Short mmCIF file of C-alpha atoms in Angstrom, two decimals:
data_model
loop_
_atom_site.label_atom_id
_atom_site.label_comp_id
_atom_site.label_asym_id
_atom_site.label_seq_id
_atom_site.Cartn_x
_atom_site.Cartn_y
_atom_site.Cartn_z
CA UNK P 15 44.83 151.29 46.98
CA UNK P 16 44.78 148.22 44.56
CA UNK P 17 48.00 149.49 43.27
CA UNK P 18 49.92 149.90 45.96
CA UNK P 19 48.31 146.06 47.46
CA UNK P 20 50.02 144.80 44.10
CA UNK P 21 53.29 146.48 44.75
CA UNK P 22 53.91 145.42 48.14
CA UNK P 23 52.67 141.56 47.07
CA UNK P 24 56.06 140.72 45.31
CA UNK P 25 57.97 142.50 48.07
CA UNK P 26 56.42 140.41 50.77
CA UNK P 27 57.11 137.53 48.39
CA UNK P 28 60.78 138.06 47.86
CA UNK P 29 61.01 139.05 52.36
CA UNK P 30 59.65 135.54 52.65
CA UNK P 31 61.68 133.68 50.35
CA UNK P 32 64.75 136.06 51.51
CA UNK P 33 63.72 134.48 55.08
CA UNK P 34 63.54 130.77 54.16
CA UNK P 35 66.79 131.26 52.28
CA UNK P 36 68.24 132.54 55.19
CA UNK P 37 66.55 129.66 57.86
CA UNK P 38 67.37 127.40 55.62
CA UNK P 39 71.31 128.42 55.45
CA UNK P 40 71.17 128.80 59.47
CA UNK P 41 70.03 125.04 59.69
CA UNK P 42 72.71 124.31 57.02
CA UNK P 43 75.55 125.52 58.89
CA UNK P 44 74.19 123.88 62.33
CA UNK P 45 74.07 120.42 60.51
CA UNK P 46 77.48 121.33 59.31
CA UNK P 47 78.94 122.42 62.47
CA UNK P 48 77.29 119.18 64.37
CA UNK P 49 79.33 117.11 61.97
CA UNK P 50 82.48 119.09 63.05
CA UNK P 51 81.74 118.65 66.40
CA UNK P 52 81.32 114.68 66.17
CA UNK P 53 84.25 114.55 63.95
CA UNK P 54 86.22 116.46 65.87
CA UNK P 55 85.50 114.14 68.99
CA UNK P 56 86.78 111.03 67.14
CA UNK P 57 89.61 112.63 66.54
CA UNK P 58 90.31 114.06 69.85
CA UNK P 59 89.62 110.73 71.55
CA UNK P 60 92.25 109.60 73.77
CA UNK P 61 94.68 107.11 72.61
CA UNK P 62 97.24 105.13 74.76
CA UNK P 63 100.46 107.30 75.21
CA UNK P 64 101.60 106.32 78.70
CA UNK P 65 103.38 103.36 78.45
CA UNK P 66 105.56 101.15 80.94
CA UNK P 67 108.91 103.11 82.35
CA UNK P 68 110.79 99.63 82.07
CA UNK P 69 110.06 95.69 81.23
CA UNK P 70 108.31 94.03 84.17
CA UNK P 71 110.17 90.95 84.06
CA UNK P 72 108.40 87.74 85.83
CA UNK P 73 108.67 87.52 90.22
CA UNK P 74 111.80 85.56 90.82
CA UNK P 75 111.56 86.13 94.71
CA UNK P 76 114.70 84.86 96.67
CA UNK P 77 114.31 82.39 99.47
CA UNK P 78 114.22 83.97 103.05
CA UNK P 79 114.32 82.53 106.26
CA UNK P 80 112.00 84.84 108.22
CA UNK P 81 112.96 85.74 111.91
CA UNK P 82 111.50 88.90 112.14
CA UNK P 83 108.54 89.63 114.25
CA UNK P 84 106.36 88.89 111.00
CA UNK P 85 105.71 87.55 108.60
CA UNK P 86 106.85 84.22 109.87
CA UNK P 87 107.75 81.35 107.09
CA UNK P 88 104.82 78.86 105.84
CA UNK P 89 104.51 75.28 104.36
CA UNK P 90 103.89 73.63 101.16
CA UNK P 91 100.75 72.85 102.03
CA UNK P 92 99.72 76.40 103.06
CA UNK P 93 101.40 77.52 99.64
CA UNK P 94 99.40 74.79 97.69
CA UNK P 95 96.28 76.08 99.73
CA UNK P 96 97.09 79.35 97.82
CA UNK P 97 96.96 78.39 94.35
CA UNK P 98 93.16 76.20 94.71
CA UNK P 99 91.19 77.33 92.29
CA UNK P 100 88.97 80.35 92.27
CA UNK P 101 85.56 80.06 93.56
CA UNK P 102 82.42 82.84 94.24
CA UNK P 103 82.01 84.69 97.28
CA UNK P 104 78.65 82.32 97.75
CA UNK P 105 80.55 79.40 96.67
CA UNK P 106 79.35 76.15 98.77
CA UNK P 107 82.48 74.85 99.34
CA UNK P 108 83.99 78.58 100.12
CA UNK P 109 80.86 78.32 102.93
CA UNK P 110 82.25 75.14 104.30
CA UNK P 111 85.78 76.18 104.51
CA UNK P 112 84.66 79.14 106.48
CA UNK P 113 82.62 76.64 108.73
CA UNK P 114 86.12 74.99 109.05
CA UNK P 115 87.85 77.98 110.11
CA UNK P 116 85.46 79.02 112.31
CA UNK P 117 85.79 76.31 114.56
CA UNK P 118 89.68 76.00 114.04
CA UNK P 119 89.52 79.24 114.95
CA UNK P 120 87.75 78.58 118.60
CA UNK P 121 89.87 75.66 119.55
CA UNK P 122 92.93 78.66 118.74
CA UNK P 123 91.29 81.11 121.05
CA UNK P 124 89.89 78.48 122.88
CA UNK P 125 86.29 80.30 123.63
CA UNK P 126 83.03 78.63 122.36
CA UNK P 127 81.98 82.62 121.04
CA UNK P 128 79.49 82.08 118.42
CA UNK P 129 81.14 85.17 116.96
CA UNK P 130 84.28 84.14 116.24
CA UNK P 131 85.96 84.66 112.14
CA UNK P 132 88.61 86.20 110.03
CA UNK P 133 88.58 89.60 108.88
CA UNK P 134 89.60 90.19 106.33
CA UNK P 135 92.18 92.21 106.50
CA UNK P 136 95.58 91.95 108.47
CA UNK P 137 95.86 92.48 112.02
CA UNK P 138 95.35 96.38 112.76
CA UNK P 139 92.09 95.78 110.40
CA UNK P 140 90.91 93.55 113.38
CA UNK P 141 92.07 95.96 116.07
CA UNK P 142 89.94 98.52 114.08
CA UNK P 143 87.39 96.07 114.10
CA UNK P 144 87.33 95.35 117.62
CA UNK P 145 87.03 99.28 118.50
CA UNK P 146 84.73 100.23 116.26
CA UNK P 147 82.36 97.86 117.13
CA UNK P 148 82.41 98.09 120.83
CA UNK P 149 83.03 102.53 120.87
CA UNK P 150 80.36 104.95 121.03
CA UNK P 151 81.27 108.64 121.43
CA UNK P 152 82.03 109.38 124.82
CA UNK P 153 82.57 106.24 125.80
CA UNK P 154 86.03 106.08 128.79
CA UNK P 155 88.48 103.69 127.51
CA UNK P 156 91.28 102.67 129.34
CA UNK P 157 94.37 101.84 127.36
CA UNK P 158 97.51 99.58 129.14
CA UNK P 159 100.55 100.96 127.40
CA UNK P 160 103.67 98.74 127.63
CA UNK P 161 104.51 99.24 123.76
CA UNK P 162 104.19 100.83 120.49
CA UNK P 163 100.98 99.00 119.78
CA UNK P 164 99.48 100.06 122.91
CA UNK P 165 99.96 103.54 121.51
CA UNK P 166 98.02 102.33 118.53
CA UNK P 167 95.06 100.82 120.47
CA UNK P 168 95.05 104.57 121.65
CA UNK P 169 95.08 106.47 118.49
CA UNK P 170 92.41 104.20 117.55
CA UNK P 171 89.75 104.49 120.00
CA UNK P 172 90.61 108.23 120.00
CA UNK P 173 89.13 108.11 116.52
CA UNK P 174 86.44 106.71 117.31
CA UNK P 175 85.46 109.35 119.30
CA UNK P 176 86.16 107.37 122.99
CA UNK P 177 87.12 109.18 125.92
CA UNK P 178 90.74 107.70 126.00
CA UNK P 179 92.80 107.56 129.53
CA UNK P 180 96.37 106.04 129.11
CA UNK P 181 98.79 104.78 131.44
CA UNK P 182 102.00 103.43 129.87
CA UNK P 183 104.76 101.72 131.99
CA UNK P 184 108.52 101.21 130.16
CA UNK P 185 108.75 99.37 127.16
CA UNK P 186 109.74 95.97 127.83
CA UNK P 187 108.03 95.84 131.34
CA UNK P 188 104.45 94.33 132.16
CA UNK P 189 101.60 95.48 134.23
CA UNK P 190 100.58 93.78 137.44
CA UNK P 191 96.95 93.11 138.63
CA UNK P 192 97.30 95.54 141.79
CA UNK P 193 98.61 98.55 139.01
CA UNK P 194 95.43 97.78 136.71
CA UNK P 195 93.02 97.70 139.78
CA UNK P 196 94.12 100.88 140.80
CA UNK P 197 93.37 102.05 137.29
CA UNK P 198 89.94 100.84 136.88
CA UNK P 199 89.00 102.13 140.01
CA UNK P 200 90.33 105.78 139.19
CA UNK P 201 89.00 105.88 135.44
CA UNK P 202 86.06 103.64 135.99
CA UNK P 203 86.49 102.65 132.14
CA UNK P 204 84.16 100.68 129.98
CA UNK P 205 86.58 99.27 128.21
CA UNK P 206 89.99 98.03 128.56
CA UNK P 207 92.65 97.53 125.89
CA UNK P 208 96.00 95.65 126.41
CA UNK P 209 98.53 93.81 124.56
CA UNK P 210 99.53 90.28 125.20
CA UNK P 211 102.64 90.01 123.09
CA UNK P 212 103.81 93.45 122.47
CA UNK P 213 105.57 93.02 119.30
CA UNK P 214 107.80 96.22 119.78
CA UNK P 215 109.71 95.06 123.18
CA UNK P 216 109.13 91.07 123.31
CA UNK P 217 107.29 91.21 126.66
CA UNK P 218 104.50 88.84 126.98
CA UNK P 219 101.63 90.10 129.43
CA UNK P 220 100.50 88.37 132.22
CA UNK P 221 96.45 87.76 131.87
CA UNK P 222 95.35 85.78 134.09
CA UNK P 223 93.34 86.90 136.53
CA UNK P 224 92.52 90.08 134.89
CA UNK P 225 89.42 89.20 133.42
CA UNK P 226 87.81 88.73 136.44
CA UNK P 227 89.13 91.81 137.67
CA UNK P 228 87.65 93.56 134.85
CA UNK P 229 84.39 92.32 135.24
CA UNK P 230 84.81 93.72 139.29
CA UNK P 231 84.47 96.89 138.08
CA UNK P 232 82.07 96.39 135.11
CA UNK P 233 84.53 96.79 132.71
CA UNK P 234 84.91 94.79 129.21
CA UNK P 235 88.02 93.61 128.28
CA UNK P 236 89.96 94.11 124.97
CA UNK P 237 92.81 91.86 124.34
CA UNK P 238 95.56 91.94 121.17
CA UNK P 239 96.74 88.51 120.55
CA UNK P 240 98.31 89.78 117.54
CA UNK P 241 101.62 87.97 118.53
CA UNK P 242 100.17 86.12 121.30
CA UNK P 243 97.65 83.79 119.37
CA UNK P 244 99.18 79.69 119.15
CA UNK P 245 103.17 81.24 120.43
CA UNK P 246 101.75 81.15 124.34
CA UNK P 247 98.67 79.75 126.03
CA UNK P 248 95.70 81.98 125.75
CA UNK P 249 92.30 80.84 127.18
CA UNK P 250 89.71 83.62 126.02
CA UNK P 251 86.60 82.18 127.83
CA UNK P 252 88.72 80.64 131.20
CA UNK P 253 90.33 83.91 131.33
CA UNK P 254 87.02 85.89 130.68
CA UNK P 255 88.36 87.61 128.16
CA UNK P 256 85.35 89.72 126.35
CA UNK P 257 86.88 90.54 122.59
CA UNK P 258 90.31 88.62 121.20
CA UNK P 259 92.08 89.59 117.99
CA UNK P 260 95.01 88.61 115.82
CA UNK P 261 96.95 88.21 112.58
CA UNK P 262 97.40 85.33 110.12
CA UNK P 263 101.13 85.81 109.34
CA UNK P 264 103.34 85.03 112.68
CA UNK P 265 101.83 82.46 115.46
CA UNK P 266 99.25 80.56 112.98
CA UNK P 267 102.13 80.02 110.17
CA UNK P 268 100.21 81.46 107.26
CA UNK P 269 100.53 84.55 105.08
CA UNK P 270 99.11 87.90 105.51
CA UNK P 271 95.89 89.53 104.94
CA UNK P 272 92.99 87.89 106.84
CA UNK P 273 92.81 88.50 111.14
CA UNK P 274 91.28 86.02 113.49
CA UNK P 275 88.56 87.99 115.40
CA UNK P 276 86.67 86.57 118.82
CA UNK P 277 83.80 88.50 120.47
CA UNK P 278 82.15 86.98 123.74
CA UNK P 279 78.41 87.22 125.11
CA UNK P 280 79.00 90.56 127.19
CA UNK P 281 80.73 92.34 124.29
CA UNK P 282 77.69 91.43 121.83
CA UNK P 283 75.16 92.63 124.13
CA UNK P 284 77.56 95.88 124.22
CA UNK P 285 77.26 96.51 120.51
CA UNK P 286 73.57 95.22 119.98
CA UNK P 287 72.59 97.79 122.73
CA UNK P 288 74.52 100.52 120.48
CA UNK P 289 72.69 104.11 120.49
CA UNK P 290 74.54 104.78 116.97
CA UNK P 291 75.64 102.85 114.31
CA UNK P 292 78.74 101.21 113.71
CA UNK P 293 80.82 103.72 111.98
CA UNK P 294 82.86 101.58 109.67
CA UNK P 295 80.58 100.10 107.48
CA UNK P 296 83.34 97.37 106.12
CA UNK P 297 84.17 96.17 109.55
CA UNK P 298 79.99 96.35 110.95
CA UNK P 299 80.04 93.10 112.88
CA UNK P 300 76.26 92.38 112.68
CA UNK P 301 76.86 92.86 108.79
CA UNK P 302 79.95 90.77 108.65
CA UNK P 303 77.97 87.63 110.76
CA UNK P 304 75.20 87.68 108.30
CA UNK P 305 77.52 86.61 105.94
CA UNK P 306 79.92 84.57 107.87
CA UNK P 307 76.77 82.03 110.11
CA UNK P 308 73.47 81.07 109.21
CA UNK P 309 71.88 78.50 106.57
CA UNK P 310 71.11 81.41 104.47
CA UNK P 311 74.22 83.85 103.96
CA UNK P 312 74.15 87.34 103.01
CA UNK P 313 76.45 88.60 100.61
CA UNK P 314 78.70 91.43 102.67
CA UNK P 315 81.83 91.90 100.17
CA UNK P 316 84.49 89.82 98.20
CA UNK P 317 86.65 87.87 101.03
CA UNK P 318 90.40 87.29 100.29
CA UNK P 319 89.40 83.58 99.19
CA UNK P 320 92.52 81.93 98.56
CA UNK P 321 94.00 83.55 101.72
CA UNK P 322 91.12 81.96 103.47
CA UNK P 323 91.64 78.50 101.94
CA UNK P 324 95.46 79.11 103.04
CA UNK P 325 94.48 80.27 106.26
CA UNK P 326 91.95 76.76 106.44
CA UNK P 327 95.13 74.71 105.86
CA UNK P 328 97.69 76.82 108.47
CA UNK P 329 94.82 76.13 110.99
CA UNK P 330 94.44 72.41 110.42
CA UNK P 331 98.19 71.73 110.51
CA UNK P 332 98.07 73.41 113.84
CA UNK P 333 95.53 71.20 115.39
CA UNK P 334 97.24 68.48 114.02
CA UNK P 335 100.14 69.14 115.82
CA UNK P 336 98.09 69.70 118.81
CA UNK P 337 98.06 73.26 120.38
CA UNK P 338 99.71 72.42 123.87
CA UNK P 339 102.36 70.86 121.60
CA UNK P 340 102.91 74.29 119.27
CA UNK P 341 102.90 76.27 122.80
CA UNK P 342 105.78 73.98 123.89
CA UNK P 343 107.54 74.13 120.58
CA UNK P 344 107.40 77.91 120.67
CA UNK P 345 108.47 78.02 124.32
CA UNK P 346 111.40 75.88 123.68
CA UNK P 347 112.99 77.42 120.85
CA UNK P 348 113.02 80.68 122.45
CA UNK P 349 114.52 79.17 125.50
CA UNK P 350 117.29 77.78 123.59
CA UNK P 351 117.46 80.84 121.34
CA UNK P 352 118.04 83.16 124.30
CA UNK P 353 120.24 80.96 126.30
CA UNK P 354 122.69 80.62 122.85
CA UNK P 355 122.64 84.33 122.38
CA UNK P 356 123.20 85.28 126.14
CA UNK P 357 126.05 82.53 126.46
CA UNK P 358 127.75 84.84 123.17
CA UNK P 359 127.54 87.54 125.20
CA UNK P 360 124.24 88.94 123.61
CA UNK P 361 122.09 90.99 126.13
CA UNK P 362 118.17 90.42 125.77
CA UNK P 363 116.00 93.16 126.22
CA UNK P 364 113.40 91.78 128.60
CA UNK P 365 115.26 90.70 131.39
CA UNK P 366 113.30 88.38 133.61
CA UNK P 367 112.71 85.52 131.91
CA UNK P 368 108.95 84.69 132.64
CA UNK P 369 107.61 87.76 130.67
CA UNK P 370 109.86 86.97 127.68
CA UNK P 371 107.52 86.30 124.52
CA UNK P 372 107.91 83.12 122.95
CA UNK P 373 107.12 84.44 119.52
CA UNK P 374 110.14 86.75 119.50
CA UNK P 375 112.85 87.78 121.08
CA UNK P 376 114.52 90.85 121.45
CA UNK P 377 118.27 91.98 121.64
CA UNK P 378 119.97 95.09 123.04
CA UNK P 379 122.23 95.80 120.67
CA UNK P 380 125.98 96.85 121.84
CA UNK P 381 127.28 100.99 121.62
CA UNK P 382 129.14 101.23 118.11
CA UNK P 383 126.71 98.57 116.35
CA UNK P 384 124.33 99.51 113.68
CA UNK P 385 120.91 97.45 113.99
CA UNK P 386 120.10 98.44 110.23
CA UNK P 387 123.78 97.14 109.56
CA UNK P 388 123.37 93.85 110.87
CA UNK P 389 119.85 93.36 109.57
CA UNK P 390 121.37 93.90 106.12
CA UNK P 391 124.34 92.04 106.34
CA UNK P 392 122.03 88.69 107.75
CA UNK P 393 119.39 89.44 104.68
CA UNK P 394 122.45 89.08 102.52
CA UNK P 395 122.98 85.42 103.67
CA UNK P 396 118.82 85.36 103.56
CA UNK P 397 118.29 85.60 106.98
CA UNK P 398 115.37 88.69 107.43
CA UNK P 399 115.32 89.76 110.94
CA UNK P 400 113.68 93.08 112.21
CA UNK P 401 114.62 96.13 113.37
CA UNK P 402 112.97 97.75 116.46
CA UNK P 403 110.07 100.46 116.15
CA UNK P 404 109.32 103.20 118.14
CA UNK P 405 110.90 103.61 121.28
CA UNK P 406 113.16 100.79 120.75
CA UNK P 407 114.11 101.71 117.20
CA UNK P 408 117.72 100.08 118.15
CA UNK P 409 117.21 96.82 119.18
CA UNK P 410 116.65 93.47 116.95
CA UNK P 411 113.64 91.08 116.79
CA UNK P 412 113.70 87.42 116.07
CA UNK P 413 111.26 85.29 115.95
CA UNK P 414 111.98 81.50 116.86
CA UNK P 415 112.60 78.98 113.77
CA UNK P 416 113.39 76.17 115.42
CA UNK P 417 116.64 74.45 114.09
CA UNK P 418 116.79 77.05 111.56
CA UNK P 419 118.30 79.11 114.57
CA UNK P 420 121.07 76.94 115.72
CA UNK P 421 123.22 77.97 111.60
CA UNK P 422 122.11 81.78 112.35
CA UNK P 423 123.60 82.27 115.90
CA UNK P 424 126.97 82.64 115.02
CA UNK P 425 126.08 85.04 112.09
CA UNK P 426 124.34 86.95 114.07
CA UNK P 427 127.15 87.16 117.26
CA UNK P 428 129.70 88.34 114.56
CA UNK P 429 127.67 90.81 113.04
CA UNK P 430 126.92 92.08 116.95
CA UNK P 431 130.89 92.02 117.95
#
C-alpha cells in the first residue's frame, strides 16, 4: 500500500501542474484575445467619410416684393429686431418683451383675455393649439366650410377625436347668421370653427353678430384670424368671440414662426373643467401660461427668441400707426388694387365687394392662361405672387403693397392677356 501511495504522489503532482499549466494558458489567451478585442475597436471606430455633395456657398437671397397671400414683406426695424443678441429662455429682459407682446397683442385682438400670447410656432401650430385645448373625445364640433382651411379646421378636430359635422358653402361665398342658426340648432355643437379671411378664395366672413348667436345655443366659438388679424376690424371680446388665432407673417408685417393666440373666460373654464388631459403636451395651455404670466415663470421649452423680439417690434410699429389707421390702409389698397385690375379687364373672384378680404385679393384667371406661368414670369421681375390651393388651384392671390402695386399692374395685365 505504501508503494503504490508513492507512485500515484508524482502522478497527482504532474495532473496538478498539467492543470495550472493549462489554466494558466486559458487566462493567457483571454488576456490576449481582450487586447484584440479593444484593439480591434479602435480600429473599427468610425471615421468621417460622408462629406458635402457640393460647396455651400454664403445666402445671397434676391430681393422680392411679396404679394402673395404670405409671407408679406417686413421693415428694417423688424429685420434689426432679428439680429439682437441672444439671450436665455429665463432671460429678464426676454420676460419683459413677452410682457410687451402680450399686451400688443390684446390691443390687436382687442379682448382684455388674460390668456392671450404667441405660440410658437406658425399659424396651423395655433389652430392645433386652439383644438387641442378646447377637444375632448366625443365632443360635436361644428365646422363652417367656405375654404380650404375650413377643411383643415376639420381634419384637425377629427384628430382629436371630436365628433366633427361640416357644412361647406362654395368657395368664395360667406355664411349668413340665419344659415349658421339653422346649424347650431340641428347639430347642437359645442364648438364652432370658422374662418374670417379664408386665405384660399379672398372672402372675408361676416362676424358680427355671431357670437351672440353662439352663445344662444351654448356653443363656444372658434375663430381663424390667420389672415384676418390687423387687415380688417376684429373685436374678439365686442364680438364675443371665445378663442382667436393667427400668424406672424401677413397682417402683423413680421416673419414667420411664432402665432398670436387669444382664449376668453368661457373657453378657459372649458379646458380647466377637462375630464382628460391635453393631448399635445407642446401646445398644453395651462403649461404654456406658467411660463408665459406670473412673477415666478416656469421654464416650458426654448421660444423662437429673436422671432419674438421681431415679432415685439412688428407689433409696436403697428400701434404706432394706430390700428383703425392699418385697417384703413389695408382697405384702401385693395380698393384701388381691385378697381385697377377690373378696369384692365381682370375678373376678381369674389364678386360682391363687401366680402372681399382686404389682405388679398383674388383673380379668375382667363381660359388659355397658365397661373403657374404668370407667377413665374412676375417672380422673374421679383414680384412673388401666389397661386391658388385646393379648389381654386387656378386663380392668383395678391396681397395689397400699397404703392408697390400701382408698377405691378401692368405686368401683371400682360402676363393675363
Amino acid at each position: 500500500m505504501a508503494s503504490n501511495n508513492s507512485e500515484e504522489q508524482p502522478q497527482q503532482q504532474h495532473n496538478d501542474q498539467q492543470q495550472q499549466q493549462q489554466q494558466q494558458e486559458q487566462e493567457q489567451r483571454v488576456e490576449e484575445e481582450a487586447k484584440m478585442n479593444s484593439s480591434g475597436a479602435e480600429m473599427l471606430s468610425p471615421s468621417v467619410s460622408l462629406q458635402p455633395a457640393a460647396e455651400t456657398n454664403a445666402l445671397c437671397v434676391p430681393p422680392r416684393l411679396l404679394l402673395g397671400p404670405g409671407p408679406s414683406n417686413y421693415s428694417a426695424a423688424v429685420s434689426s429686431a432679428l439680429s439682437q443678441p441672444a439671450v436665455g429662455y429665463l432671460d429678464p429682459y426676454l420676460i419683459h418683451a413677452m410682457k410687451d407682446i402680450q399686451l400688443l397683442l390684446q390691443y390687436c385682438f382687442q379682448t382684455a383675455n388674460e390668456v392671450t400670447l404667441a405660440i410658437s410656432g406658425t399659424g396651423s401650430a395655433a389652430m392645433e393649439a386652439a383644438l387641442a385645448n378646447i377637444i375632448e373625445k366625443g365632443d360635436r364640433v361644428l365646422v363652417l366650410i367656405s375654404g380650404y382651411f375650413g377643411l383643415r379646421l376639420a381634419e384637425m378636430a377629427r384628430r382629436y377625436g371630436a365628433d366633427v359635422c361640416c357644412s361647406e358653402i362654395p368657395w368664395g361665398e360667406v355664411f349668413s347668421l340665419q344659415q349658421i342658426e339653422l346649424l347650431l340648432q340641428q347639430h347642437k355643437p359645442s364648438l364652432v370653427c370658422i374662418v374670417m379671411a379664408e386665405t384660399s378664395t379672398g372672402a372675408l366672413q361676416p362676424l358680427e353678430g355671431l357670437g351672440c348667436l353662439c352663445r344662444k345655443y351654448e356653443a363656444l366659438l372658434l375663430v381663424d384670424a390667420v389672415t384676418g388679424l390687423a387687415t380688417s376690424p376684429l373685436f374678439v371680446d365686442a364680438w364675443m368671440i371665445d378663442v382667436c388665432y393667427s400668424c406672424s407673417q401677413k397682417g402683423l408685417s413680421c416673419c414667420p414662426g411664432v402665432s398670436p393666440l387669444t382664449v376668453g373666460p368661457r373657453a378657459i373654464e372649458k379646458i380647466r373643467s377637462r375630464k382628460t388631459p391635453v393631448s399635445n403636451w407642446y401646445l398644453d395651455l395651462s403649461l404654456l401660461m406658467k411660463y408665459w404670466s406670473g412673477d415666478k415663470r416656469c421654464y416650458h421649452h426654448t421660444p423662437p427668441i429673436s422671432l419674438l423680439f421681431a415679432l415685439r417690434e412688428a407689433l409696436r410699429a403697428l400701434a404706432k400707426e394706430g390700428l383703425e389707421n392699418v385697417w384703413r390702409r389695408h382697405k384702401e389698397t385693395a380698393d384701388f388694387f381691385a378697381a385697377q385690375l377690373q378696369q384692365r379687364g381682370i375678373q376678381l373672384h369674389v364678386q360682391r365687394e363687401e366680402y372681399r378680404s382686404p389682405a388679398l385679393t383674388t383673380v379668375s384667371v382667363p381660359k388659355g392662361v397658365s397661373a403657374a406661368s404668370v407667377a413665374a414670369a412676375l417672380l422673374q421681375e421679383g414680384v412673388e405672387i401666389g397661386l391658388g390651393i385646393g379648389q381654386l388651384e387656378g386663380i392668383l392671390a395678391e396681397g395689397p403693397g400699397g404703392e408697390a402695386f400701382e408698377p405691378c399692374l401692368d405686368s401683371i395685365y400682360l402676363y393675363l392677356f
